Short mmCIF file of C-alpha atoms and ligand atoms in Angstrom, two decimals:
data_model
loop_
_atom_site.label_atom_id
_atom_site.label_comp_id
_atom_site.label_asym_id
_atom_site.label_seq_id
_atom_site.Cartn_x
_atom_site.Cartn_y
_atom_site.Cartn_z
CA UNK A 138 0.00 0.00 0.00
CA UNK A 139 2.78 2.30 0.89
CA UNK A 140 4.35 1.48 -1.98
CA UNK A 141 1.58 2.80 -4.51
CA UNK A 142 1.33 5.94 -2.35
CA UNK A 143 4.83 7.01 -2.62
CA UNK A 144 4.63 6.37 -6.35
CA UNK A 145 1.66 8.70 -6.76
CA UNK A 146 3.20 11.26 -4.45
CA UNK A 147 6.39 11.01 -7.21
CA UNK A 148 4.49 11.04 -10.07
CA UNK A 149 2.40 14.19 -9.24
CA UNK A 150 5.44 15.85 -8.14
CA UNK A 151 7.10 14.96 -11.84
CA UNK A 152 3.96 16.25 -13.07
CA UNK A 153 4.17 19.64 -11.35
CA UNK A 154 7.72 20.18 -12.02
CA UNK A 155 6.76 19.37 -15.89
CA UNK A 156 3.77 21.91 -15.52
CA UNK A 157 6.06 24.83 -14.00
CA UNK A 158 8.61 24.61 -17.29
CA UNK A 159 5.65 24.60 -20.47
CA UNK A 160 4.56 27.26 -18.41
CA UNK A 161 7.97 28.99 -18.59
CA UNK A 162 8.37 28.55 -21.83
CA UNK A 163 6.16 31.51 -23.07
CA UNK A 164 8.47 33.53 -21.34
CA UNK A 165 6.33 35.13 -19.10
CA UNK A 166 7.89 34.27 -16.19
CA UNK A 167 11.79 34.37 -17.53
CA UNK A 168 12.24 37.96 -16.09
CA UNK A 169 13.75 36.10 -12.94
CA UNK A 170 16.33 34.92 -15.42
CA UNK A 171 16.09 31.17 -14.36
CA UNK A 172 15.12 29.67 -17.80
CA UNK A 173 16.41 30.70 -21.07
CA UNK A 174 14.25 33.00 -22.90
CA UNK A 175 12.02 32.21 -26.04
CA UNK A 176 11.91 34.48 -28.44
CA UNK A 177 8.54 35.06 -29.24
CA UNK A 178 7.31 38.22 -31.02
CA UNK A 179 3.53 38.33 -30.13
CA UNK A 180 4.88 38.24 -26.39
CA UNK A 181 4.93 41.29 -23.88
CA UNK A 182 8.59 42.68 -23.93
CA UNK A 183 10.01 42.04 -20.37
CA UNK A 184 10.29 45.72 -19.47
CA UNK A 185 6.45 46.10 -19.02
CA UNK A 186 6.44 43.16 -16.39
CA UNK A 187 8.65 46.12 -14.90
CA UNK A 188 6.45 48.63 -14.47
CA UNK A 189 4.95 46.84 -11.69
CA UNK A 190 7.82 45.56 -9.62
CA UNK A 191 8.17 49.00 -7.74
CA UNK A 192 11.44 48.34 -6.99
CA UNK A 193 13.75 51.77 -6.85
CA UNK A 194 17.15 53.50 -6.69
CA UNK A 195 20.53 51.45 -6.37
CA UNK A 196 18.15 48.02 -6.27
CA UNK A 197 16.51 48.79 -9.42
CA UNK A 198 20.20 49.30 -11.40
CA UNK A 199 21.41 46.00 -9.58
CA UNK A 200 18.31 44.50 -11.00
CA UNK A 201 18.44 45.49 -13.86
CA UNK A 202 22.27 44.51 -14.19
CA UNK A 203 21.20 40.89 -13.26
CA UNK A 204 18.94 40.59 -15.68
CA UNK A 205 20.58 42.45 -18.55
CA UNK A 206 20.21 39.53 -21.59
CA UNK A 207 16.02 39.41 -20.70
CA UNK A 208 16.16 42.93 -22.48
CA UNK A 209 18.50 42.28 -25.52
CA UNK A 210 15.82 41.55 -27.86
CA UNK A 211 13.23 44.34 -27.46
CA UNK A 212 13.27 45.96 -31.02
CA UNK A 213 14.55 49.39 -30.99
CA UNK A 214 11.87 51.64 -30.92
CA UNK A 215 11.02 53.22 -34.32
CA UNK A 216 12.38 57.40 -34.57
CA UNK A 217 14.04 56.66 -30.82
CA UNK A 218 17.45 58.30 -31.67
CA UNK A 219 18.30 57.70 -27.74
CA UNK A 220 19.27 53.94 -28.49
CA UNK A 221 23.04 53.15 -29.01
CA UNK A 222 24.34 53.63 -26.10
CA UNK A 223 24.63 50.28 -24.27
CA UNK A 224 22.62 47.73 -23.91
CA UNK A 225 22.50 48.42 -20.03
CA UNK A 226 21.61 52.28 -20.51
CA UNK A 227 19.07 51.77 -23.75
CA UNK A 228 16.62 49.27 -22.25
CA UNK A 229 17.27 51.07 -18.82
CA UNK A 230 15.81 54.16 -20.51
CA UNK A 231 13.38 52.64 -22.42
CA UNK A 232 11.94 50.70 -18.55
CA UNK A 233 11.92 54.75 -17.34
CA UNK A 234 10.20 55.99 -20.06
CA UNK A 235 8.05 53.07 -20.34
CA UNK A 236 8.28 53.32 -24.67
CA UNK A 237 6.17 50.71 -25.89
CA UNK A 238 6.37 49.42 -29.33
CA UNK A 239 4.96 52.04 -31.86
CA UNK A 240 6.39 55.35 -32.34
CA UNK A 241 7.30 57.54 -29.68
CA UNK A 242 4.55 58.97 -27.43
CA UNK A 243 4.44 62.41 -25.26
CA UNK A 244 5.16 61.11 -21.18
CA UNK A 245 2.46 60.63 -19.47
CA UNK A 246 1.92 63.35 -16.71
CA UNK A 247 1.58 61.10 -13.42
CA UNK A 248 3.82 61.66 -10.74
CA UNK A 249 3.32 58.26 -9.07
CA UNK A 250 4.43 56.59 -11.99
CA UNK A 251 7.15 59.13 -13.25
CA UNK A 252 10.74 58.42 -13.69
CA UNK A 253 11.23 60.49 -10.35
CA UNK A 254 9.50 58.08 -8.52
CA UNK A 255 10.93 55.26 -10.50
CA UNK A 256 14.39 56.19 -9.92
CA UNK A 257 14.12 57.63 -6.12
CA UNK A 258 11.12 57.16 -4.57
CA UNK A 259 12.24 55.81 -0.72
CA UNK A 260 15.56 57.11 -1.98
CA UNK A 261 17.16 59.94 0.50
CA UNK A 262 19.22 62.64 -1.04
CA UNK A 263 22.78 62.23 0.41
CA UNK A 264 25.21 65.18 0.03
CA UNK A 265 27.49 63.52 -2.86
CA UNK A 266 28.75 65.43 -5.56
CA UNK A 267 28.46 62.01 -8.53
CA UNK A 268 32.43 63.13 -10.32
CA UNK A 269 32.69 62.43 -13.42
CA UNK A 270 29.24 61.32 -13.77
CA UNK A 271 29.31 61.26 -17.57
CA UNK A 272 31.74 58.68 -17.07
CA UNK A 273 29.48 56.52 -15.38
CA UNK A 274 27.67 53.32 -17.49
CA UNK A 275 24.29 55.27 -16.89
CA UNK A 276 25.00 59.25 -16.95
CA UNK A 277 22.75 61.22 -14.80
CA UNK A 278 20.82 58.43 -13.73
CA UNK A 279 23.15 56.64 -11.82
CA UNK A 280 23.85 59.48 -9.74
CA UNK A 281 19.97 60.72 -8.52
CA UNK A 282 19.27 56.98 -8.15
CA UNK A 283 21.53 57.08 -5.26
CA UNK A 284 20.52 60.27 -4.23
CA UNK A 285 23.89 62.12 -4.82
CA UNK A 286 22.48 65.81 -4.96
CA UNK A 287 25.17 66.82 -7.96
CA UNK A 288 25.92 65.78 -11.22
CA UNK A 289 28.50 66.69 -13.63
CA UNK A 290 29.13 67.08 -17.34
CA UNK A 291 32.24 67.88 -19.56
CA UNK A 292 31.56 69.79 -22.66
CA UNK A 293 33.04 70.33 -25.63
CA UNK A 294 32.24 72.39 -28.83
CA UNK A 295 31.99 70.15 -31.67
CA UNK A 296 33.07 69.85 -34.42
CA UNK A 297 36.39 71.94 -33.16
CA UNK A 298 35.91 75.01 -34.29
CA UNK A 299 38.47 76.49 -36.70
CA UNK A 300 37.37 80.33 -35.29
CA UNK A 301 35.89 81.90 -32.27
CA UNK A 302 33.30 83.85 -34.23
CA UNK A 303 32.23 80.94 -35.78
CA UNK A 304 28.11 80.79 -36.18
CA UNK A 305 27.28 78.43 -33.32
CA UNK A 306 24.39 76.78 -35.32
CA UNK A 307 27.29 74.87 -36.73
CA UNK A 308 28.14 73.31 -33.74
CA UNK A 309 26.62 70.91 -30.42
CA UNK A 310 27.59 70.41 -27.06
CA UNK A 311 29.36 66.93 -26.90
CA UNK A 312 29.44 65.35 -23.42
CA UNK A 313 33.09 63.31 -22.96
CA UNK A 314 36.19 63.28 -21.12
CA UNK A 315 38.55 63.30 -23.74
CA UNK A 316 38.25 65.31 -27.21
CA UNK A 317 39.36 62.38 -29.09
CA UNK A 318 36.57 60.05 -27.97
CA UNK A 319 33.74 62.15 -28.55
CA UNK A 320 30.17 60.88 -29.78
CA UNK A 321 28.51 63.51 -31.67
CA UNK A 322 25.29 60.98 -32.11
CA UNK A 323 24.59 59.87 -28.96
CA UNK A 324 26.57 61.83 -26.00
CA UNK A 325 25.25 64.97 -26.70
CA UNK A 326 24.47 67.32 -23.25
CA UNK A 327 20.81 67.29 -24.43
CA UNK A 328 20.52 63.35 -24.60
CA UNK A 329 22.50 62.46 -21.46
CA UNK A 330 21.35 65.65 -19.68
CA UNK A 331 19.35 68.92 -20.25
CA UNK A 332 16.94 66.20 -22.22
CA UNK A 333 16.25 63.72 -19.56
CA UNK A 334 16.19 66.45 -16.79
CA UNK A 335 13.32 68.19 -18.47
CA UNK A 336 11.49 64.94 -19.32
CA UNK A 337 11.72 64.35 -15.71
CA UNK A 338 10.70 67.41 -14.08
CA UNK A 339 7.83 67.64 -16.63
CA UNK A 340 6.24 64.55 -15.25
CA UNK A 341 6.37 65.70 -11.91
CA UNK A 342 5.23 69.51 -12.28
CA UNK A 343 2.17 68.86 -14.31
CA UNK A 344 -0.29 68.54 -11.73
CA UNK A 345 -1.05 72.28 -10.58
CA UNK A 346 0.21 73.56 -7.18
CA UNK A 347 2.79 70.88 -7.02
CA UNK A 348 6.30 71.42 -7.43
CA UNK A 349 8.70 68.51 -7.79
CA UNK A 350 11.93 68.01 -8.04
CA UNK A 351 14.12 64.87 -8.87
CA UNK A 352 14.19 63.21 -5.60
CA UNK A 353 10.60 61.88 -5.48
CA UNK A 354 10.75 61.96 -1.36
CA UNK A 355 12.21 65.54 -1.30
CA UNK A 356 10.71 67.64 -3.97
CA UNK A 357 12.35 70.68 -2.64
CA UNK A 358 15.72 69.77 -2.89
CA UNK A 359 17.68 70.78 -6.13
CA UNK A 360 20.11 69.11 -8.07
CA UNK A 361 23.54 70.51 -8.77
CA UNK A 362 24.56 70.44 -12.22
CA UNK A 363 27.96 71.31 -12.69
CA UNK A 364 28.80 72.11 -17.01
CA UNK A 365 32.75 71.49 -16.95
CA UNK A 366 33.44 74.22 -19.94
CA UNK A 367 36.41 72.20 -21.97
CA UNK A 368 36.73 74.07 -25.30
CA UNK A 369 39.35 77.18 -25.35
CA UNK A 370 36.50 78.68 -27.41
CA UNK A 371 34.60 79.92 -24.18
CA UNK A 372 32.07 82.32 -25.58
CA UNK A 373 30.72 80.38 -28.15
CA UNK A 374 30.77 77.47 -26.03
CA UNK A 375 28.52 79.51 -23.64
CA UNK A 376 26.36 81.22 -25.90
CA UNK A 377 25.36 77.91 -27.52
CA UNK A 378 24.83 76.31 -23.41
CA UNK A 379 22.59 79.36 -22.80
CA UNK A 380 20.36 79.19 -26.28
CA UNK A 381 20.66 75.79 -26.88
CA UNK A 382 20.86 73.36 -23.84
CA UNK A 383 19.79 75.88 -20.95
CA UNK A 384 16.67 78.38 -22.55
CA UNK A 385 14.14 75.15 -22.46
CA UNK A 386 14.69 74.70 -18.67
CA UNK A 387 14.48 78.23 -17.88
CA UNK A 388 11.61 78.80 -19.81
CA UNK A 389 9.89 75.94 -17.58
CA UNK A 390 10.93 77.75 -14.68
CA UNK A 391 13.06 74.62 -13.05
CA UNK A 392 16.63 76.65 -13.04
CA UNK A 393 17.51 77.99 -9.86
CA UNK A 394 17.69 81.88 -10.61
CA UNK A 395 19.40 85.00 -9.04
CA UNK A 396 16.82 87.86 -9.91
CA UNK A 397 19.06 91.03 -10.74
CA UNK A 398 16.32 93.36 -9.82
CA UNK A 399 15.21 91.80 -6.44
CA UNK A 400 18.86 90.46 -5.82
CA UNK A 401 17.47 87.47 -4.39
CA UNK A 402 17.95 84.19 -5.32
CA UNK A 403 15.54 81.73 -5.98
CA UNK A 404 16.09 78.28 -5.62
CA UNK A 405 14.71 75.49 -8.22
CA UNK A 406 14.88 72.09 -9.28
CA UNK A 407 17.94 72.49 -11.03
CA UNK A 408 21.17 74.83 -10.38
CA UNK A 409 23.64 75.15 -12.68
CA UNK A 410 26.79 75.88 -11.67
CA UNK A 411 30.14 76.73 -14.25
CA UNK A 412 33.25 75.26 -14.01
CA UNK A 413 36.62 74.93 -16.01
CA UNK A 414 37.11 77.43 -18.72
CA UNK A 415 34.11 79.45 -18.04
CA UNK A 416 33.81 83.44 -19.14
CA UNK A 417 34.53 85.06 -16.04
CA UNK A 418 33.03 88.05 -16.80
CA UNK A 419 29.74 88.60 -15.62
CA UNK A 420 29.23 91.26 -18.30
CA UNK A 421 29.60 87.65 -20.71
CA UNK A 422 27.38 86.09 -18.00
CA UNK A 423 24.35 88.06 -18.28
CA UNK A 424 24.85 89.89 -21.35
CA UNK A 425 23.83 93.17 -20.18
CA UNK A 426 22.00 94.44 -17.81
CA UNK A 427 18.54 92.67 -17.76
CA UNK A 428 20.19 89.12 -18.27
CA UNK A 429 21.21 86.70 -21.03
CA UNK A 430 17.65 86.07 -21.47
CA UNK A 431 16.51 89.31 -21.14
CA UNK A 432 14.43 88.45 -18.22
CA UNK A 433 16.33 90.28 -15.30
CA UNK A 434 17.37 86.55 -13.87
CA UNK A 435 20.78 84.51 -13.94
CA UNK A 436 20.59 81.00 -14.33
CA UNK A 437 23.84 80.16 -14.20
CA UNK A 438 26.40 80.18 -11.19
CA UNK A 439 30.22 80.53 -11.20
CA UNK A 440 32.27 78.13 -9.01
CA UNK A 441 34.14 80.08 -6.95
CA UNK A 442 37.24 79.17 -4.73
CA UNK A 443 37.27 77.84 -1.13
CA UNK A 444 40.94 79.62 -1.21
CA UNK A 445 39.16 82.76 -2.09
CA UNK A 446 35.58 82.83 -1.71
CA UNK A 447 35.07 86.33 -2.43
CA UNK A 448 37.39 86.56 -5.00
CA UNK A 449 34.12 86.77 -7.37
CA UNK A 450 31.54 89.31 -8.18
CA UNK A 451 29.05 89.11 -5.20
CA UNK A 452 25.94 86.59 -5.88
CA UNK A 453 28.17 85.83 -9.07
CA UNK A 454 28.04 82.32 -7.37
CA UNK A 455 26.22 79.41 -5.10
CA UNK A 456 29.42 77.39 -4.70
CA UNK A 457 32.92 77.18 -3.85
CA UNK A 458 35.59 74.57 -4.61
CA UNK A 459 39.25 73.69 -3.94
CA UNK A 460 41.20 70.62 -4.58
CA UNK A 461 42.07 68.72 -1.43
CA UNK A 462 46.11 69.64 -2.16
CA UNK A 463 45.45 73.29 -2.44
CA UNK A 464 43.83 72.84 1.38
CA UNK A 465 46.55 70.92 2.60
CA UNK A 466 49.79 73.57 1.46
CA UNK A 467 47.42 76.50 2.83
CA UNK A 468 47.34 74.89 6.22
CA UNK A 469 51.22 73.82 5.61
CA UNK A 470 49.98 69.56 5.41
CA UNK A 471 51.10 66.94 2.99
CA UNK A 472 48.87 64.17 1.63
CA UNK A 473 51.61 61.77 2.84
CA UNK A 474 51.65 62.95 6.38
CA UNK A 475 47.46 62.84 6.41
CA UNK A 476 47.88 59.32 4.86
CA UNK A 477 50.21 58.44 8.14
CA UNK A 478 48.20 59.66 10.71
CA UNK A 479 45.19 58.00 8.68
CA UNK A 480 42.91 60.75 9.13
CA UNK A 481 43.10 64.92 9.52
CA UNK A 482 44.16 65.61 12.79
CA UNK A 483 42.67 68.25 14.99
CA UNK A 484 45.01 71.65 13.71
CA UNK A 485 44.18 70.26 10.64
CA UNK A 486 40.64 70.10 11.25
CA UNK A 487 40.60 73.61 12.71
CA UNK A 488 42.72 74.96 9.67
CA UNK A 489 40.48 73.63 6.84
CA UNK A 490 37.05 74.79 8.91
CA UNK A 491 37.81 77.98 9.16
CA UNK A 492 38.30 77.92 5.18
CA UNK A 493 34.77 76.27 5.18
CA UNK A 494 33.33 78.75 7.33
CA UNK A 495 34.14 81.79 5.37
CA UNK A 496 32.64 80.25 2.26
CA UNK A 497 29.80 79.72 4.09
CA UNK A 498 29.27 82.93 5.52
CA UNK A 499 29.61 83.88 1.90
CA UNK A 500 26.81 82.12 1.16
CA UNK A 501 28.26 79.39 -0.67
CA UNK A 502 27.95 75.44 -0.29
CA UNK A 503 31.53 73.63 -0.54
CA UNK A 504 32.96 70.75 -2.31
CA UNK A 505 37.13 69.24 -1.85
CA UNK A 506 38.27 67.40 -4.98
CA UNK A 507 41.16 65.37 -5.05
CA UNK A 508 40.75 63.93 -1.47
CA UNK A 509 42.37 59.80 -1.60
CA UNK A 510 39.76 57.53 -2.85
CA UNK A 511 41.90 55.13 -1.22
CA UNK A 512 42.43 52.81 1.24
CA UNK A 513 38.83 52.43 1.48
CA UNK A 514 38.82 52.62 5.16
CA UNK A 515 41.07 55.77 4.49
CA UNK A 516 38.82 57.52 2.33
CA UNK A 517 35.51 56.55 4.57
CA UNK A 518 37.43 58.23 7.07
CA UNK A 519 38.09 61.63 5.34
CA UNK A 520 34.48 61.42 3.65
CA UNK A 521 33.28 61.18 7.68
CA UNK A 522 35.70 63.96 8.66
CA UNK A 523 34.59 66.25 5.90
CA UNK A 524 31.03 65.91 6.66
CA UNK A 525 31.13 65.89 10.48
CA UNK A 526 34.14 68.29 11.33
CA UNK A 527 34.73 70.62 8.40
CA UNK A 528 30.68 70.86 7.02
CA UNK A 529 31.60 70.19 3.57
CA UNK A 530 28.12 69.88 1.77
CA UNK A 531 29.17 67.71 -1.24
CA UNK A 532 31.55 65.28 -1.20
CA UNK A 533 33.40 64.53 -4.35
CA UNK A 534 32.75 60.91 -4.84
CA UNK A 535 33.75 58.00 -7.40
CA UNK A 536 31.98 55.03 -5.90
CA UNK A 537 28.44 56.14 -5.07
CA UNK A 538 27.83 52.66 -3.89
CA UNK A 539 29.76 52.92 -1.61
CA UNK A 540 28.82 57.08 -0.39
CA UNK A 541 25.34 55.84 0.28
CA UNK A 542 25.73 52.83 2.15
CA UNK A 543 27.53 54.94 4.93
CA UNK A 544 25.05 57.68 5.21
C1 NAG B 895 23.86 90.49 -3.72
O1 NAG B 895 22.74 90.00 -3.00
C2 NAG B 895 22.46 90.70 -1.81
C3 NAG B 895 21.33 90.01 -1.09
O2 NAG B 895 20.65 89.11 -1.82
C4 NAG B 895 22.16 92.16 -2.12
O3 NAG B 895 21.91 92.86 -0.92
C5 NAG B 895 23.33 92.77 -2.88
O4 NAG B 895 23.00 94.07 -3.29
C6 NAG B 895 23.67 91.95 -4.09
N1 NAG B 895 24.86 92.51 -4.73
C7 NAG B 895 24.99 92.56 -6.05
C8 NAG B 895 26.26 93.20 -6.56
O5 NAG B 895 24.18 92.11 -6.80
#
C-alpha cells in the first residue's frame, strides 16, 4: 500500500515540475532569469512586467544589471534616436520611459508613476557630488538613483571650431572626457542631460500647485549640475549652453535663478553651476544688464574658490571649490603625512574649517576634490571627517555605492 502511495506522491510531483517549465516557456515568467528565454514576437517585452515591480534607486540598477540579456531583444523603438548607447543604458531608458512598441509617445503626466518616482522614490538625497558622472555606465541616472544631490558634465564644442566667431548653429555640445573620444550621435548634453532632466521634471510639475523636483521623497531639494566648460572657445561654447541646452529649462521655470532686480535668489529644481574654462566676466554672464535672457534673472552660477571665496563678483556664485592639495599647502599639510596619521588631525581640522566657514558665511555650499579615494577605510574616514568636522556639503565621490551605504 505504501508502496503505490509514494509512487503517486512522485508522479504528481514529476507532473508539477513538468507543468512549472511549459509554463515557462512563453516567457512570461523568464524575467527572474532562471530559464532561457524564447523568443517570441507576439509576447509582452520584459520591461512592461517592470512597471509593476516597484522596486527603486541602487536596487533597481542591480536588478536590472542581473537581468541584462532578458532585455537584448526588445526591437529598438522606431524614430528613438536615444538607443546606441549600451545595452544596459538603452533598455534602462526605455523601462523609465516606459516606450512601448509604436512610435514615440508624449510622457504621461503622473507623478506616481514618473521616472522620479521610479528612480528615487524611498531614496534619500545624500550630500554627494556624482564626479565624473558622464563617465558613469548610466550618466545622470546613476547618480539621482543614489541620491547624490550633484551631477556633472564635460563639454566640448563640436566639431572643433576652426574660429571663435564661428556661427554656433554649426556646432553641439558633446558630453566626454577626452576630445578624441567624442560621440557627436549619442553623447550629446541634451541626450545624457538637459533632455532627460526636463522629461523628468515635466512629469512631476504637471499637476497644478505641485512642485517637484528629482528626488521623489524631497521635492524641494535641487540638483547641482555642474557644465565642466572644456573648449578654449569659451564664448561660443557659452552662448550655444545658454540658447541651446539651458533656454528650455528656464523657460519651464526649473533653473535655480538669481533675480538682478530683487537680488534674491531663488532656488529650483535644477542649479547650474560653471566650471573649467568658463567666461569670467559677468558682463559675458548676463549679457547686459537685464540678463542673457533678457528676463532680469541669472541662471547660471560661477564656481568660486574655497581659497578665495570672495574673489568673485558678489551673488556671481552658489558654490565654492578647492582641490584637497590646495587645502593641505594653505594649512602647511602633505597628503603623505594625512595618509600616516590616517585621518586629519585636529590643527588640521581647525585649519580647513575655518576655510569652510568663510565660504559659508559667503553664502556658498563647498565641495574638496582630489581627497584619496583610497584605502577604502582611508577615504571613509576623510568622507566622515569632511562631513562631520569641516561641514563640507558635497563630497566629491567615485563610488556612489559605496557614499550611500555609509550615510
Ligand atoms: C547680492 O545680494 C544681496 C542680497 O541678496 C544684495 O543685498 C546685494 O545688493 C547683491 N549685490 C549685487 C552686486 O548684486
Amino acid at each position: 500500500m505504501n508502496g503505490v502511495k509514494s509512487w503517486t506522491v512522485t508522479l504528481v510531483f514529476y507532473f508539477l515540475i513538468l507543468a512549472v517549465l511549459i509554463a515557462n516557456l512563453d516567457g512570461s515568467s523568464s524575467i527572474f532569469g532562471f530559464l532561457p528565454k524564447r523568443v517570441n514576437s507576439s509576447q509582452k517585452p520584459p520591461h512592461l512586467h517592470l512597471q509593476r515591480l516597484g522596486i527603486t534607486g541602487p536596487r533597481l540598477l542591480r536588478f536590472f544589471q542581473d537581468n541584462l540579456l532578458e532585455f537584448q531583444d526588445i526591437p529598438p523603438v522606431p524614430g528613438d534616436e536615444q538607443s546606441g548607447i549600451s545595452l544596459y543604458y538603452d533598455s534602462f531608458k526605455k523601462y523609465l520611459y516606459e516606450i512601448p512598441h509604436g512610435p514615440p509617445r508624449p510622457l504621461e503626466c503622473n507623478p506616481d508613476k514618473s521616472i522620479v518616482a521610479k528612480l528615487t522614490r524611498d531614496v534619500q538625497p545624500i550630500p554627494v557630488h556624482s564626479h565624473n558622472d558622464y563617465w558613469r555606465d548610466l550618466p545622470l541616472f546613476k547618480g539621482i538613483a543614489h541620491g547624490a544631490m550633484s551631477t556633472e558634465a564635460d563639454v566640448w564644442l563640436y566639431p572643433k571650431p576652426t574660429s571663435a566667431e564661428a556661427p554656433q548653429d554649426d556646432y553641439i555640445l558633446a558630453v566626454g572626457h577626452n576630445e578624441v573620444f567624442l560621440d557627436p550621435v549619442h553623447r550629446t548634453l541634451d541626450k545624457l542631460y538637459t533632455g532627460p532632466l526636463a522629461d523628468m521634471l515635466d512629469q512631476v510639475n504637471c499637476v497644478g500647485g505641485h512642485k517637484g523636483g528629482v528626488f521623489y521623497d524631497s521635492p524641494e531639494d535641487t540638483l547641482f549640475f555642474y557644465i565642466d566648460f572644456k573648449s578654449q572657445e569659451t564664448h561660443l561654447l557659452y552662448n550655444l549652453l545658454m540658447d541651446k541646452y539651458l533656454k528650455p529649462l528656464a523657460d519651464k521655470g526649473y533653473l535655480t535663478y538669481f533675480d538682478l532686480e530683487s537680488k534674491e535668489l531663488v532656488w529650483n529644481q535644477v542649479t547650474v553651476v560653471l566650471t573649467g574654462d568658463f567666461p569670467r566676466d559677468l558682463g559675458v554672464i548676463d549679457d547686459g544688464e537685464h540678463g542673457y535672457f533678457e528676463d532680469d534673472r541669472r541662471y547660471v552660477f560661477q564656481e568660486a574658490s574655497i581659497l578665495e571665496p570672495m574673489a568673485l563678483e558678489a551673488n556671481a556664485s552658489v558654490v565654492s571649490t578647492s582641490s584637497f592639495s590646495d587645502l593641505l599647502d594653505k594649512c602647511g599639510y602633505s597628503e603623505k603625512s594625512v595618509l600616516s596619521q590616517g585621518q586629519m588631525d585636529g590643527s588640521l581640522i581647525k585649519c580647513m574649517k575655518s576655510m569652510v566657514t568663510r565660504s559659508h558665511e559667503a553664502g556658498l555650499r563647498t565641495r574638496i576634490w582630489g581627497v584619496p579615494n583610497w584605502p577604502v577605510g582611508f577615504a571613509t574616514k576623510l568622507w566622515h571627517q569632511q562631513v562631520e568636522h569641516l561641514g563640507v556639503d558635497l563630497l566629491n565621490v567615485d563610488n556612489l555605492e559605496l557614499a550611500q551605504s555609509i550615510f
